[in-house]
Tab-separated table of C-alpha atoms in Angstrom:
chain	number	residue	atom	x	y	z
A	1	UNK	CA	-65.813	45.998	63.300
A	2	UNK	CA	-62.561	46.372	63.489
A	3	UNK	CA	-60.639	47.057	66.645
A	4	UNK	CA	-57.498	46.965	68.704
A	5	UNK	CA	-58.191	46.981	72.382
A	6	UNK	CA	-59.916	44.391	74.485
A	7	UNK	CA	-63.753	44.756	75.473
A	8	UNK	CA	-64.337	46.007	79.401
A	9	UNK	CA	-67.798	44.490	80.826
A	10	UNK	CA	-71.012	46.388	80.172
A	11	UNK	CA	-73.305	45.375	82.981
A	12	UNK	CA	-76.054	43.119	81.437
A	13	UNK	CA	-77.955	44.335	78.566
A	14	UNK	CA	-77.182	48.047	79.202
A	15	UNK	CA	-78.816	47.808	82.622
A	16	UNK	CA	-76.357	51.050	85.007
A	17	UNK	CA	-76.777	48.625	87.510
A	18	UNK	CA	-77.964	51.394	89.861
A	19	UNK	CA	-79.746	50.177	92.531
A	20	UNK	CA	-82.118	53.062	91.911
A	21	UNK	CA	-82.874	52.488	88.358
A	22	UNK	CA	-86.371	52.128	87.635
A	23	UNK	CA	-88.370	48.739	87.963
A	24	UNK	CA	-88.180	46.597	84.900
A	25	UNK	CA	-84.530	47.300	83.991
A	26	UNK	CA	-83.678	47.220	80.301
A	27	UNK	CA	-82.705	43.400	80.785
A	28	UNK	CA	-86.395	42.848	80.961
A	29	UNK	CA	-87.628	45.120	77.992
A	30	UNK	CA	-89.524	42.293	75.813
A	31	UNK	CA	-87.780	42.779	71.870
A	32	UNK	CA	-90.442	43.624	69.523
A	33	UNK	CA	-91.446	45.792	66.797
A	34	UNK	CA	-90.019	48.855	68.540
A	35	UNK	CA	-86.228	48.677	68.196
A	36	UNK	CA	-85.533	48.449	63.770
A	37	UNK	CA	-82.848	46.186	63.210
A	38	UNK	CA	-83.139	43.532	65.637
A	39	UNK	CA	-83.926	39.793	64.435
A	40	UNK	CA	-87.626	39.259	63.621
A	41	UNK	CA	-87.080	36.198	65.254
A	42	UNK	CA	-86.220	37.538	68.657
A	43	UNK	CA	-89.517	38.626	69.249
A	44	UNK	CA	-91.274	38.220	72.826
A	45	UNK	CA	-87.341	37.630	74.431
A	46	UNK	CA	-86.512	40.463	76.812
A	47	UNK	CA	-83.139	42.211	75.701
A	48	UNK	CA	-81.031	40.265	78.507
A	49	UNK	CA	-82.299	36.945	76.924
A	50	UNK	CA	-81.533	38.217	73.535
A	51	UNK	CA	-78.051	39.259	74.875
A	52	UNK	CA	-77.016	36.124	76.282
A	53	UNK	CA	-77.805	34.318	72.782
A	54	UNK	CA	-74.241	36.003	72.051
A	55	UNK	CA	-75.665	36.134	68.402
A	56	UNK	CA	-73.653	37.344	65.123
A	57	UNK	CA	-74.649	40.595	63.836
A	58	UNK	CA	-74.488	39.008	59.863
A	59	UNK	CA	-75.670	35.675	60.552
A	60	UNK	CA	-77.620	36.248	63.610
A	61	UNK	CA	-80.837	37.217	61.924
A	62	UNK	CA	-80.316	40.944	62.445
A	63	UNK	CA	-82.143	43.108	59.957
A	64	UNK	CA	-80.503	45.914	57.314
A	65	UNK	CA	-80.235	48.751	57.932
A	66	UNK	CA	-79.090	48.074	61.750
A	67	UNK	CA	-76.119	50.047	63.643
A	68	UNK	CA	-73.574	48.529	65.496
A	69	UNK	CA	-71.276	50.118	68.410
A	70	UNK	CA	-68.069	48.930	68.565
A	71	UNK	CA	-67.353	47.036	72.522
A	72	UNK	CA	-63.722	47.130	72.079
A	73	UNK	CA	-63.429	50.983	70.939
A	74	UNK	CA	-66.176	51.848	73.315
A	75	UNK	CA	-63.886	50.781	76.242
A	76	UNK	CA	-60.850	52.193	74.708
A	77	UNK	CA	-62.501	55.925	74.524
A	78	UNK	CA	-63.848	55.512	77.652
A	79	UNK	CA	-60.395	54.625	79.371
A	80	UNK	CA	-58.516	57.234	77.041
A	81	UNK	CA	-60.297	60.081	78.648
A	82	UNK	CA	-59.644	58.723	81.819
A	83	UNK	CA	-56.589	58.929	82.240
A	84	UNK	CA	-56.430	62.521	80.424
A	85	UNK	CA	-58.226	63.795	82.788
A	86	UNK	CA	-56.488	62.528	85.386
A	87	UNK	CA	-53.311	63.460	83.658
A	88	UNK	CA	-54.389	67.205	83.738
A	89	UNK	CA	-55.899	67.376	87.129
A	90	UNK	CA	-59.554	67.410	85.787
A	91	UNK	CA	-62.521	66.352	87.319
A	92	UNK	CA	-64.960	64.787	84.197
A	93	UNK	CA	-68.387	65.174	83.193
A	94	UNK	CA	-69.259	64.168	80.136
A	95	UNK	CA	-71.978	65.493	77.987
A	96	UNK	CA	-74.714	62.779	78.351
A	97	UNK	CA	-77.028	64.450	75.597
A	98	UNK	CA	-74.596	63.091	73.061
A	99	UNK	CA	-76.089	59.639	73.587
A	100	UNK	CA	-78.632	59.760	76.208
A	101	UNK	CA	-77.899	56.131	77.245
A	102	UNK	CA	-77.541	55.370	80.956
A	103	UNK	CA	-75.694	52.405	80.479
A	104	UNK	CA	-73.004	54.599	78.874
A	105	UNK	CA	-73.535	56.906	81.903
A	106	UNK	CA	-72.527	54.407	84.252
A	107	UNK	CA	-69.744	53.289	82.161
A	108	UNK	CA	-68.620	56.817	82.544
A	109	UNK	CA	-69.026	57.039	85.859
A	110	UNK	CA	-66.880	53.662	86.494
A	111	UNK	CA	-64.176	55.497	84.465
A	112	UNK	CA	-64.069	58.147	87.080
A	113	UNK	CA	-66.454	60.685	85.350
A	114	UNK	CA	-67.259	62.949	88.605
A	115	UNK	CA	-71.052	63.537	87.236
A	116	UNK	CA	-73.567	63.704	83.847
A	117	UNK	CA	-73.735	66.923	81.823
A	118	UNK	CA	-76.843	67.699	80.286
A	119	UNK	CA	-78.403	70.250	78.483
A	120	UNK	CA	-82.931	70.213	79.204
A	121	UNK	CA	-84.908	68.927	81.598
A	122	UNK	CA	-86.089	65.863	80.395
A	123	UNK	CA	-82.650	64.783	80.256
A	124	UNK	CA	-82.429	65.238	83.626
A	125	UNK	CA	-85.385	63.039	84.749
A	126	UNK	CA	-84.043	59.957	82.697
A	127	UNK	CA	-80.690	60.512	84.712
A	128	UNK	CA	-82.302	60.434	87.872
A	129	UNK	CA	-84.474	57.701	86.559
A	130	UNK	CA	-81.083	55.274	86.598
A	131	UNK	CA	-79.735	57.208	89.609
A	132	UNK	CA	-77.234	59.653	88.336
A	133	UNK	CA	-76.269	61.412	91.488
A	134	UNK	CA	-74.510	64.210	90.049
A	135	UNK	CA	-75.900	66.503	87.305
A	136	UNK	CA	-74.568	69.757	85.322
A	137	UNK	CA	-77.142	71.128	83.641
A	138	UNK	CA	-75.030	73.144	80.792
A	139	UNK	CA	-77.853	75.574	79.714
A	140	UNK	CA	-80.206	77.847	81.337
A	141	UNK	CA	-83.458	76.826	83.157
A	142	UNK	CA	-86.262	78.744	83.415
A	143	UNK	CA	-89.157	76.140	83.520
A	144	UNK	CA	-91.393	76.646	86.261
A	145	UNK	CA	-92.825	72.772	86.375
A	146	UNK	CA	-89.117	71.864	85.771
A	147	UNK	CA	-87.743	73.788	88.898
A	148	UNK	CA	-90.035	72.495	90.604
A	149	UNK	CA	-89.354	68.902	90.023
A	150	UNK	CA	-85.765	70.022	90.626
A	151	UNK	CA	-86.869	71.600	94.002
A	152	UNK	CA	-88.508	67.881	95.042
A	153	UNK	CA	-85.324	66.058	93.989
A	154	UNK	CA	-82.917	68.117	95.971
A	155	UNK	CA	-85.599	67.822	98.696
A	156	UNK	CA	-86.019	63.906	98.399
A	157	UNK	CA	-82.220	63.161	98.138
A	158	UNK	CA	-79.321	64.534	100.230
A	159	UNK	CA	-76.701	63.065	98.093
A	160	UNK	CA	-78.213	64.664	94.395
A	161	UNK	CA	-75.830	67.463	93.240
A	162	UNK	CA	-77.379	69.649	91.010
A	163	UNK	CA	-75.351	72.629	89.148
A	164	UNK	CA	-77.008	75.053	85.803
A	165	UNK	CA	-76.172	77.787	84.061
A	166	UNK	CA	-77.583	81.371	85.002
A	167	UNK	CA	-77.070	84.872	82.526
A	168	UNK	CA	-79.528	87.137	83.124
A	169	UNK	CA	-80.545	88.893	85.825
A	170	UNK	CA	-84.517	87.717	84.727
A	171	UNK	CA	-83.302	84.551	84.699
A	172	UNK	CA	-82.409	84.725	88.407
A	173	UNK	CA	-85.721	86.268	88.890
A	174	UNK	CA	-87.853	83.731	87.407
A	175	UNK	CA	-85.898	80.711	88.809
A	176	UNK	CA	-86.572	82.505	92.420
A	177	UNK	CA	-89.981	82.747	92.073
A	178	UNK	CA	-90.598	79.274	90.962
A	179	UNK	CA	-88.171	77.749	93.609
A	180	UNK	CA	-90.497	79.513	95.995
A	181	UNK	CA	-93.788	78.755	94.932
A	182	UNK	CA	-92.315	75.252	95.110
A	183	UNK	CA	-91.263	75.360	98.638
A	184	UNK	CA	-87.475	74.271	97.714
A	185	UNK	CA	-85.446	73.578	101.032
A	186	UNK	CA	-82.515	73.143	99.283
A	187	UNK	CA	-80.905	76.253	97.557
A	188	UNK	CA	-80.234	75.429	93.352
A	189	UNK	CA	-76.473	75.839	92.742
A	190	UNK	CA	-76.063	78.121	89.818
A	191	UNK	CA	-72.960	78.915	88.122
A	192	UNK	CA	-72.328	82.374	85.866
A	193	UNK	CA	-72.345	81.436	81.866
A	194	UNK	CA	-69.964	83.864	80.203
A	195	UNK	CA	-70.797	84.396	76.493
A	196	UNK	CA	-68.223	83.037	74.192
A	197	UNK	CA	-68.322	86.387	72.513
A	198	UNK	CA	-71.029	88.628	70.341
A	199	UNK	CA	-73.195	86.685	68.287
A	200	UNK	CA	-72.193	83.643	70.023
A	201	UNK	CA	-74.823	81.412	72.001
A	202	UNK	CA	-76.410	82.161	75.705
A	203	UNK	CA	-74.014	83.578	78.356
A	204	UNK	CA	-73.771	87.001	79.795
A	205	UNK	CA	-71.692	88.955	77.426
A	206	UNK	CA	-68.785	90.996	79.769
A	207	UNK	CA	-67.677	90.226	83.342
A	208	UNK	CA	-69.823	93.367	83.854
A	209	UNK	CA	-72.798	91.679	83.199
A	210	UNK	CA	-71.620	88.962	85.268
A	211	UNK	CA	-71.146	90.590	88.313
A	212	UNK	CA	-74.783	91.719	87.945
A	213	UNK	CA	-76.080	88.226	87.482
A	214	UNK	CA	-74.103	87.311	90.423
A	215	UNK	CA	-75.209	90.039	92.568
A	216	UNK	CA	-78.795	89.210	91.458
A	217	UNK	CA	-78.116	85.152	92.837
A	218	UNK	CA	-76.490	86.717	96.258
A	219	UNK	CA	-79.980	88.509	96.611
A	220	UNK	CA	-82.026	85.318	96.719
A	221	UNK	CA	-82.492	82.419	99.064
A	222	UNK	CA	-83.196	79.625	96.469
A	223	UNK	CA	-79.844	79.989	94.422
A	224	UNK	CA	-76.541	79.598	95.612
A	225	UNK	CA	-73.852	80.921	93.579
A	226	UNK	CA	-70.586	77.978	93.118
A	227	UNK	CA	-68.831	78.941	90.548
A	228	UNK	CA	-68.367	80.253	86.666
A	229	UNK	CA	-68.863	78.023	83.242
A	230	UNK	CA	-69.075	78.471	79.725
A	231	UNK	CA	-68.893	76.925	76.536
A	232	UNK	CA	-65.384	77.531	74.300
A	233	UNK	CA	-66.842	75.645	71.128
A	234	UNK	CA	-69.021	79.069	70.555
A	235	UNK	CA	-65.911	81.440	70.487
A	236	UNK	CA	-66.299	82.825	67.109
A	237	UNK	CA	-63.900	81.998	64.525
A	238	UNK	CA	-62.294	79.671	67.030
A	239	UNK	CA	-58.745	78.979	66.778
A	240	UNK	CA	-55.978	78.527	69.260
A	241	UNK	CA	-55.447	81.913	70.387
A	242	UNK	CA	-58.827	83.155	70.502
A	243	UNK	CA	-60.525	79.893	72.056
A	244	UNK	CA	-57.552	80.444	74.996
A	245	UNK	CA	-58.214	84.157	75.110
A	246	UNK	CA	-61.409	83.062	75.930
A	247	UNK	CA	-60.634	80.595	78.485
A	248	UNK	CA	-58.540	82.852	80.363
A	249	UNK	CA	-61.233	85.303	80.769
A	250	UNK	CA	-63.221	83.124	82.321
A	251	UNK	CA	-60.828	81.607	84.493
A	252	UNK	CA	-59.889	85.353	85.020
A	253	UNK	CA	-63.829	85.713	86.051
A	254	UNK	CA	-63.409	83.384	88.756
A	255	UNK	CA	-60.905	85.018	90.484
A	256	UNK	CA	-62.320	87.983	90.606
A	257	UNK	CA	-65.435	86.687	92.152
A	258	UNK	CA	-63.661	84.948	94.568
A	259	UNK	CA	-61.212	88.084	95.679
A	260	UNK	CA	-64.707	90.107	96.095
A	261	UNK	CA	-66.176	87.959	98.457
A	262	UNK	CA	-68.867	86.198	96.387
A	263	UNK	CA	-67.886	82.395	97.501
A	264	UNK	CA	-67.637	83.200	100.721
A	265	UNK	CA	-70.223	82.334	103.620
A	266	UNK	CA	-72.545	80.678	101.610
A	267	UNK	CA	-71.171	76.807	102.947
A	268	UNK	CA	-68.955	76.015	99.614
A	269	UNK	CA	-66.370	73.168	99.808
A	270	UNK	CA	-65.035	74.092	96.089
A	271	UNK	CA	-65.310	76.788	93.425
A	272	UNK	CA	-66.866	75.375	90.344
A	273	UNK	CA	-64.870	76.381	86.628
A	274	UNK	CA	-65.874	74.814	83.819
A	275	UNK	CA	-65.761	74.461	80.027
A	276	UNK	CA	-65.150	71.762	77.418
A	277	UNK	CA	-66.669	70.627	74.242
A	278	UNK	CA	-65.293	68.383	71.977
A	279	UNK	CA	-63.599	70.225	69.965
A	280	UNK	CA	-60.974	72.233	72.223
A	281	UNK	CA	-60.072	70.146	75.848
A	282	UNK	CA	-56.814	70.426	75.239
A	283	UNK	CA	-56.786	74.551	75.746
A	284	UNK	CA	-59.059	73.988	78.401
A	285	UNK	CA	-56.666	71.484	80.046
A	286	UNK	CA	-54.090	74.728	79.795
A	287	UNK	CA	-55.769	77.254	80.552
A	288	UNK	CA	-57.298	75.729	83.997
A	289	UNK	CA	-53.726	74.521	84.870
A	290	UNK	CA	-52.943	78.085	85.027
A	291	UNK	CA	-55.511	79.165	87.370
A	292	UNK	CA	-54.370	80.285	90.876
A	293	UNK	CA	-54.478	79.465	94.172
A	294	UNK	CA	-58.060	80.584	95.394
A	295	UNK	CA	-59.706	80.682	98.775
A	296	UNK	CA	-61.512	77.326	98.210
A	297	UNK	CA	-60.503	74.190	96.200
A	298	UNK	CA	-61.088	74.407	92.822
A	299	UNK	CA	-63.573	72.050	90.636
A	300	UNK	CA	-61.897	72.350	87.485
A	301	UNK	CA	-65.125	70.249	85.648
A	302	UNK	CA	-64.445	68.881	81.854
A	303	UNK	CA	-67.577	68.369	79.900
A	304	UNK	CA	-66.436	66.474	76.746
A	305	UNK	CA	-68.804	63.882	75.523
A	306	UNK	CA	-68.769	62.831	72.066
A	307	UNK	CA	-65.565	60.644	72.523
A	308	UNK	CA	-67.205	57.884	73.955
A	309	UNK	CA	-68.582	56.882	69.914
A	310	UNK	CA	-66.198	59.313	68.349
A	311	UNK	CA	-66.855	59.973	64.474
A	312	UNK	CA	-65.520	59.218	61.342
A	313	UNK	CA	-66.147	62.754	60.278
A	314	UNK	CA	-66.604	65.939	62.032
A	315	UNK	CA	-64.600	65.210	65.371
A	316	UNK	CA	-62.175	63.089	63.614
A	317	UNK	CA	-60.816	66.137	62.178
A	318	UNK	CA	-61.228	68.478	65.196
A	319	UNK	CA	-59.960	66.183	67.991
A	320	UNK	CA	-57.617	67.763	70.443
A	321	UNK	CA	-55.685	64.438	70.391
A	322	UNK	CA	-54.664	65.562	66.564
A	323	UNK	CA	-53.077	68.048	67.833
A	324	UNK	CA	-51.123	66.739	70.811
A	325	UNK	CA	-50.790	63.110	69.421
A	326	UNK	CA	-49.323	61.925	72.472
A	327	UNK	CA	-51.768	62.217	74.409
A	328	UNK	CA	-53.810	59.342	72.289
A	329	UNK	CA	-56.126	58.737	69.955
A	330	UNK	CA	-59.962	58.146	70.281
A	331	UNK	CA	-60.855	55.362	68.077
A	332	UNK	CA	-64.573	55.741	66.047
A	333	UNK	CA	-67.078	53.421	67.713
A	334	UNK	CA	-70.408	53.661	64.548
A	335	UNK	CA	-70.456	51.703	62.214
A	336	UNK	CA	-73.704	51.685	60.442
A	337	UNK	CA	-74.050	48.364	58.197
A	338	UNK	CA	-76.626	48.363	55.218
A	339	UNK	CA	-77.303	46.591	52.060
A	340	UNK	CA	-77.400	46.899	48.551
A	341	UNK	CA	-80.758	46.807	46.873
A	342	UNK	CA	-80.715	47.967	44.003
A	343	UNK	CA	-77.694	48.890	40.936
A	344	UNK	CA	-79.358	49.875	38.281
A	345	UNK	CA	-76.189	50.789	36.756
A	346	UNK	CA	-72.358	49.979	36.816
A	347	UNK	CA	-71.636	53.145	38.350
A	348	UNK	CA	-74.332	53.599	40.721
A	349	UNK	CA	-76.308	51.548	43.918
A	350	UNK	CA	-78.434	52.136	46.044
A	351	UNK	CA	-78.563	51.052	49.847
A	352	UNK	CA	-81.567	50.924	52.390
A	353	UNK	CA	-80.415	53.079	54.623
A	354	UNK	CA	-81.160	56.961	54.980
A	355	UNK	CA	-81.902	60.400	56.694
A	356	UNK	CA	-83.956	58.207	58.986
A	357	UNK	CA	-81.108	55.954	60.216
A	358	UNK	CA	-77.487	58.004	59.562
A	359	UNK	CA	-76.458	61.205	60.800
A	360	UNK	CA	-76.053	64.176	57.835
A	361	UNK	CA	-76.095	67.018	59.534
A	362	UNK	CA	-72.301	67.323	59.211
A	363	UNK	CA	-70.949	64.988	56.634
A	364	UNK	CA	-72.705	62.015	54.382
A	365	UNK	CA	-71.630	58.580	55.860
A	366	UNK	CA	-68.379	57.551	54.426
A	367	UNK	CA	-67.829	53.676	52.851
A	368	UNK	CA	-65.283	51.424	54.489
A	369	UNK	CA	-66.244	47.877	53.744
A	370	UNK	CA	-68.128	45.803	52.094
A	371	UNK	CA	-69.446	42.641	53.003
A	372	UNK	CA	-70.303	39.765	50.575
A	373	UNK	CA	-74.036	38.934	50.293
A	374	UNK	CA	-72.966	35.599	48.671
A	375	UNK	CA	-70.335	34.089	50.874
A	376	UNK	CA	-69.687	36.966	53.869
A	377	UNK	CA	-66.039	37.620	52.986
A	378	UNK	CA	-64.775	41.352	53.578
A	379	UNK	CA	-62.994	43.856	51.553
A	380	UNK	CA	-62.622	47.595	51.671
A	381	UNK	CA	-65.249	49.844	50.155
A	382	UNK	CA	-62.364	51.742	47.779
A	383	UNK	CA	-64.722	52.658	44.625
A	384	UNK	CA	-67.836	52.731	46.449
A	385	UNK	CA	-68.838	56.235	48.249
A	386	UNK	CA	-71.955	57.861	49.253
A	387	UNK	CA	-73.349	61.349	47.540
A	388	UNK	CA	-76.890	61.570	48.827
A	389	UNK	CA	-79.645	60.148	51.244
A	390	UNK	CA	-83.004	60.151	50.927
A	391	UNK	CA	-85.337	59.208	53.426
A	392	UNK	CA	-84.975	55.571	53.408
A	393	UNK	CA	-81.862	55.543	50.563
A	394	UNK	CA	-78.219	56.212	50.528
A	395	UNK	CA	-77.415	57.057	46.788
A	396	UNK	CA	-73.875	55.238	45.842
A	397	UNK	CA	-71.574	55.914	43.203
A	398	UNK	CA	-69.522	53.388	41.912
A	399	UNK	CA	-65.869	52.963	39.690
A	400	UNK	CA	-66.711	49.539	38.105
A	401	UNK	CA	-69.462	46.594	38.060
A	402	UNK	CA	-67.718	44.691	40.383
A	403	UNK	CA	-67.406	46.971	43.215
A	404	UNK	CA	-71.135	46.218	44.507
A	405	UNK	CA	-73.589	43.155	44.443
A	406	UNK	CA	-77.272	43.751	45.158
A	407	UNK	CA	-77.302	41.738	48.707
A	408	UNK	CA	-73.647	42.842	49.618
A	409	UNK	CA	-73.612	44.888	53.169
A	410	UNK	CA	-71.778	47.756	53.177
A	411	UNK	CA	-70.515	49.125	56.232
A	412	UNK	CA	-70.287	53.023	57.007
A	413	UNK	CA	-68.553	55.216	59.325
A	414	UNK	CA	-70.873	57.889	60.819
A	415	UNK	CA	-70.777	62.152	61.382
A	416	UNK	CA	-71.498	63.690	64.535
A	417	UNK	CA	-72.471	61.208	67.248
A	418	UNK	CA	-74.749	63.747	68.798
A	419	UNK	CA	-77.493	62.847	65.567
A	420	UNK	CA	-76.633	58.848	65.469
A	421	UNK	CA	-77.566	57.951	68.792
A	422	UNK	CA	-81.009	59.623	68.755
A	423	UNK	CA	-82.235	57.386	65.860
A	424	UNK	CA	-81.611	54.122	67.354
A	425	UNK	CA	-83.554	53.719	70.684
A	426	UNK	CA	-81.366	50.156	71.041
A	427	UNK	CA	-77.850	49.287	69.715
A	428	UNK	CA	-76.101	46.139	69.365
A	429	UNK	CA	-72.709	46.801	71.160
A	430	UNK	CA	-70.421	44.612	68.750
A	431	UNK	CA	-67.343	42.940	69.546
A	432	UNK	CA	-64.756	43.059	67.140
A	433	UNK	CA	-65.763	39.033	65.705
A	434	UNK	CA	-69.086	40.365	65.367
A	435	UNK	CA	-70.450	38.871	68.352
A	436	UNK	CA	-73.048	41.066	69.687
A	437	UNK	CA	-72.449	41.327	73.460
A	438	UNK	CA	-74.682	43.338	74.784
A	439	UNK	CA	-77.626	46.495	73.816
A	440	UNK	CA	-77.013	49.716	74.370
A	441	UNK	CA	-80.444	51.648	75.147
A	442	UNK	CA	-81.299	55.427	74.386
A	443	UNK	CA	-83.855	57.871	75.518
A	444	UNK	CA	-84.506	60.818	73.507
C-alpha cells in the first residue's frame, strides 16, 4: 500500500502491552483456521511467531480475499489527531467501537488520547480486559447485570474512570436501583445527553428536560452528575450553522448547570463537555473554544474515532480536514486485496471477495490497483470498478479485455471503517513494501 509517512512501533503482534491484559496475550494466540486470510502454512505458530517471519502479504502465502491495514498511514492518523487536539485545547477519546482492537487502543492512548469511548457493555469488558483505565460510555445504560459489573470494577480499581450517558428520568431510576442491589461504593459518573433535535437519536430533548434528569441524578447516592454530552452527527439536516447551533446549546447547558449549583459539593475536579463524531470536530473544536470561564476546569472531551483507518468513501468526503485543509489530511488506512476468478466476458469479472469481507453499508468498494497474477507488477485499476457484491463475489465491470486477468489481485479502498473492522477478527498491519509487520486483533 501506498504511503508517505514512516511506520511508529506497534507493540508485538497487537499485544497493548498493558500489564493488565489478560493471560495469553495475542502474541501467543496459535494461527489457525479462525482468522481467513492468513497463510495455510502458518498454522500451529502463535501470531508473534508469525509476526516476526516479517512475511510479504503477495508472496508470503497469504490467502485472497485478505485485508491489509496500512502501518505507515496508521501512524500518520494517529499523530494527525494528536496534535489537533492539542492544537485546540482538547482532551481525546476516541470512539473504540469503530475498531474494537486494543492494540489500536493503546496506540491511542500513547498519542495522548485521555480515555476509550464506547458505546455497550461488552465493549467495555474487552477494554478492561487489556486495562483501559478510562472509559466514556457514549450511550445510555440500563442493564442491571451490566451495572453491576460496573459497580465491581469501580469497586476493585481506584484508578478506573467511568463516565455514560443519562436522559430520562427512568433511566436514573433504574440505574439507582441496580447500583444498589449491587452494593456499589463508588458513585457512577453520569453526564446529561442532550438530543440533537426531534427525530434525532437518544438524548433528552430541551434543557428543560435536562434539568429534570439532572435533578433526578442529585436525588440519588449511586450517580454523580460531571458534566453534559451529546452527539452533533444526529443534528438533523446537519450543516454548519445548524450542527454549531447545536453545539452552543449544549455548551450553553453547561453553564447553566454550573451557575445553579449542580457541580458543586459533590467532590468534582472538572466539568465534563463533550461531543464529536467524525463528521463535524472542527465545529466542535469552535464551539468549546468559546465556552466560559466556569467554577471548575473544564474537560472539553473529543470523541472522534474513525480516523485512525479513515475511508476511501464516506468520511473521505465528510472530513473536517476538507474543510480547513490546513489543519491536515487523514490518509485511508484499508485496503482490501482480492482476486480475479472468473471473466466470463471482456467487460465483466468477478472477484472472491463480498458482503462477508467489505463494508457496503455506505458505498461499494472502489478499485485502485491491480496486481499481476503472472509476474506481480502494479498498475492502477482505471477501467475496472465494482457495481455489486454478493455474498462471497464482488461483480466487476470492465472497459477492455486487457484490464483484468483471472489470477490478477485487485486492491480496493473500503466505506465506513465502523463495518470493515468487525469482519476481520485479525489484520495484517502492512508496511508500505508489503512487509507485514505486525496483526492487528478485533473483538466484536
Amino acid at each position: 500500500m501506498a504511503a508517505d509517512h514512516a511506520a511508529g512501533p506497534v507493540s508485538p503482534a497487537g499485544d497493548p502491552g498493558s500489564a493488565d491484559r489478560p493471560a495469553g496475550t495475542l502474541a501467543d494466540e496459535r494461527v489457525d483456521f479462525r482468522f481467513k486470510g492468513l497463510p495455510p502454512d502458518a498454522d500451529g505458530l502463535t501470531v508473534g511467531e508469525l509476526a516476526a517471519q516479517r512475511r510479504n502479504l503477495f508472496t508470503g502465502g497469504f490467502t485472497t480475499p485478505v485485508l491489509a491495514l496500512s502501518a505507515e498511514r496508521v501512524e500518520h492518523n494517529l499523530a494527525l489527531m494528536e496534535t489537533y487536539s492539542t492544537r485546540h485545547g482538547l482532551a481525546f477519546a476516541p470512539h473504540g467501537k469503530t475498531s474494537m482492537a486494543p492494540a489500536l487502543f493503546a496506540r491511542q492512548e500513547q498519542h495522548g488520547a485521555w480515555g476509550i469511548t464506547l458505546a455497550v457493555p461488552h465493549q467495555v469488558r474487552v477494554a478492561r480486559a487489556f486495562g483501559t483505565r478510562r472509559i466514556f460510555l457514549a450511550n445510555e445504560l440500563v442493564d442491571a447485570a451490566a451495572l453491576s459489573w460496573i459497580a465491581g470494577e469501580l469497586a476493585a480499581d481506584a484508578d478506573f474512570r467511568f463516565i455514560c450517558y443519562v436522559d430520562s428520568v427512568p433511566g436514573v431510576e433504574l440505574m439507582d436501583a441496580a447500583l444498589r442491589a449491587a452494593g456499589a461504593t463508588r458513585p457512577v459518573d453520569v453526564v446529561v445527553e442532550l438530543g440533537a433535535g426531534a427525530g434525532a437519536r437518544t438524548g433528552a430533548r430541551t434543557e428543560a428536560d435536562c434539568a429534570a434528569v439532572a435533578d433526578a441524578v442529585a436525588a440519588v447516592s449511586t450517580l454523580r452528575l460531571v458534566g453534559v454530552a451529546g452527539y452533533e452527527g444526529e443534528v438533523p439536516d446537519a450543516d454548519p450553522a445548524r450542527v454549531r447551533e447545536w453545539l452552543s446549546r449544549l455548551t450553553g447547558l453547561a453553564v447553566a448547570f454550573d451557575r445553579g449549583g449542580r457541580f458543586a459539593e459533590v467532590g468534582l475536579d472538572e466539568i465534563v463537555v463533550s461531543a464529536g463524531g467524525s463528521a463535524w470536530f472542527d465545529a466542535v473544536a469552535d464551539v468549546f473554544a468559546e465556552l466560559p470561564e466556569l467554577s471548575l476546569p473544564v474537560l472539553k472531551l473529543l470523541r472522534s474515532g474513525a480516523y485512525v483507518s479513515h475511508d476511501d468513501g464516506h468520511y473521505r468526503h465528510v472530513t473536517p480536514f476538507n474543510r480547513v485543509p490546513e489543519e491536515g489530511s487523514l490518509q485511508p488506512a484499508f485496503r482490501l486485496w482480492a482476486q480475479v476468478v472468473s471473466r466470463p466476458s471482456a467487460a465483466q469479472a468477478f472477484l472472491n471477495a463480498g458482503k462477508r469481507d467489505a463494508a457496503y453499508d455506505l458505498d461499494l468498494p472502489f478499485a485502485q490497483v491491480v496486481r499481476s497474477g503472472a509476474d506481480g507488477s502494479e498498475r492502477d485499476a482505471s477501467g475496472v470498478s465494482v457495481t455489486g457484491l454478493s455474498d462471497q463475489h464482488a461483480w466487476v465491470r470492465t472497459e477492455g479485455p486487457d484490464d483484468l486477468a483471472v489470477g490478477d489481485w485487485v486492491g480496493l479502498g473500503l466505506s465506513h471503517p465502523c463495518t470493515s473492522f468487525d469482519k476481520w477478527s485479525l489484520i495484517p498491519l502492512v508496511a508500505s513494501d508489503g512487509t507485514v509487520t505486525d496483526f492487528v486483533r478485533t473483538y466484536f
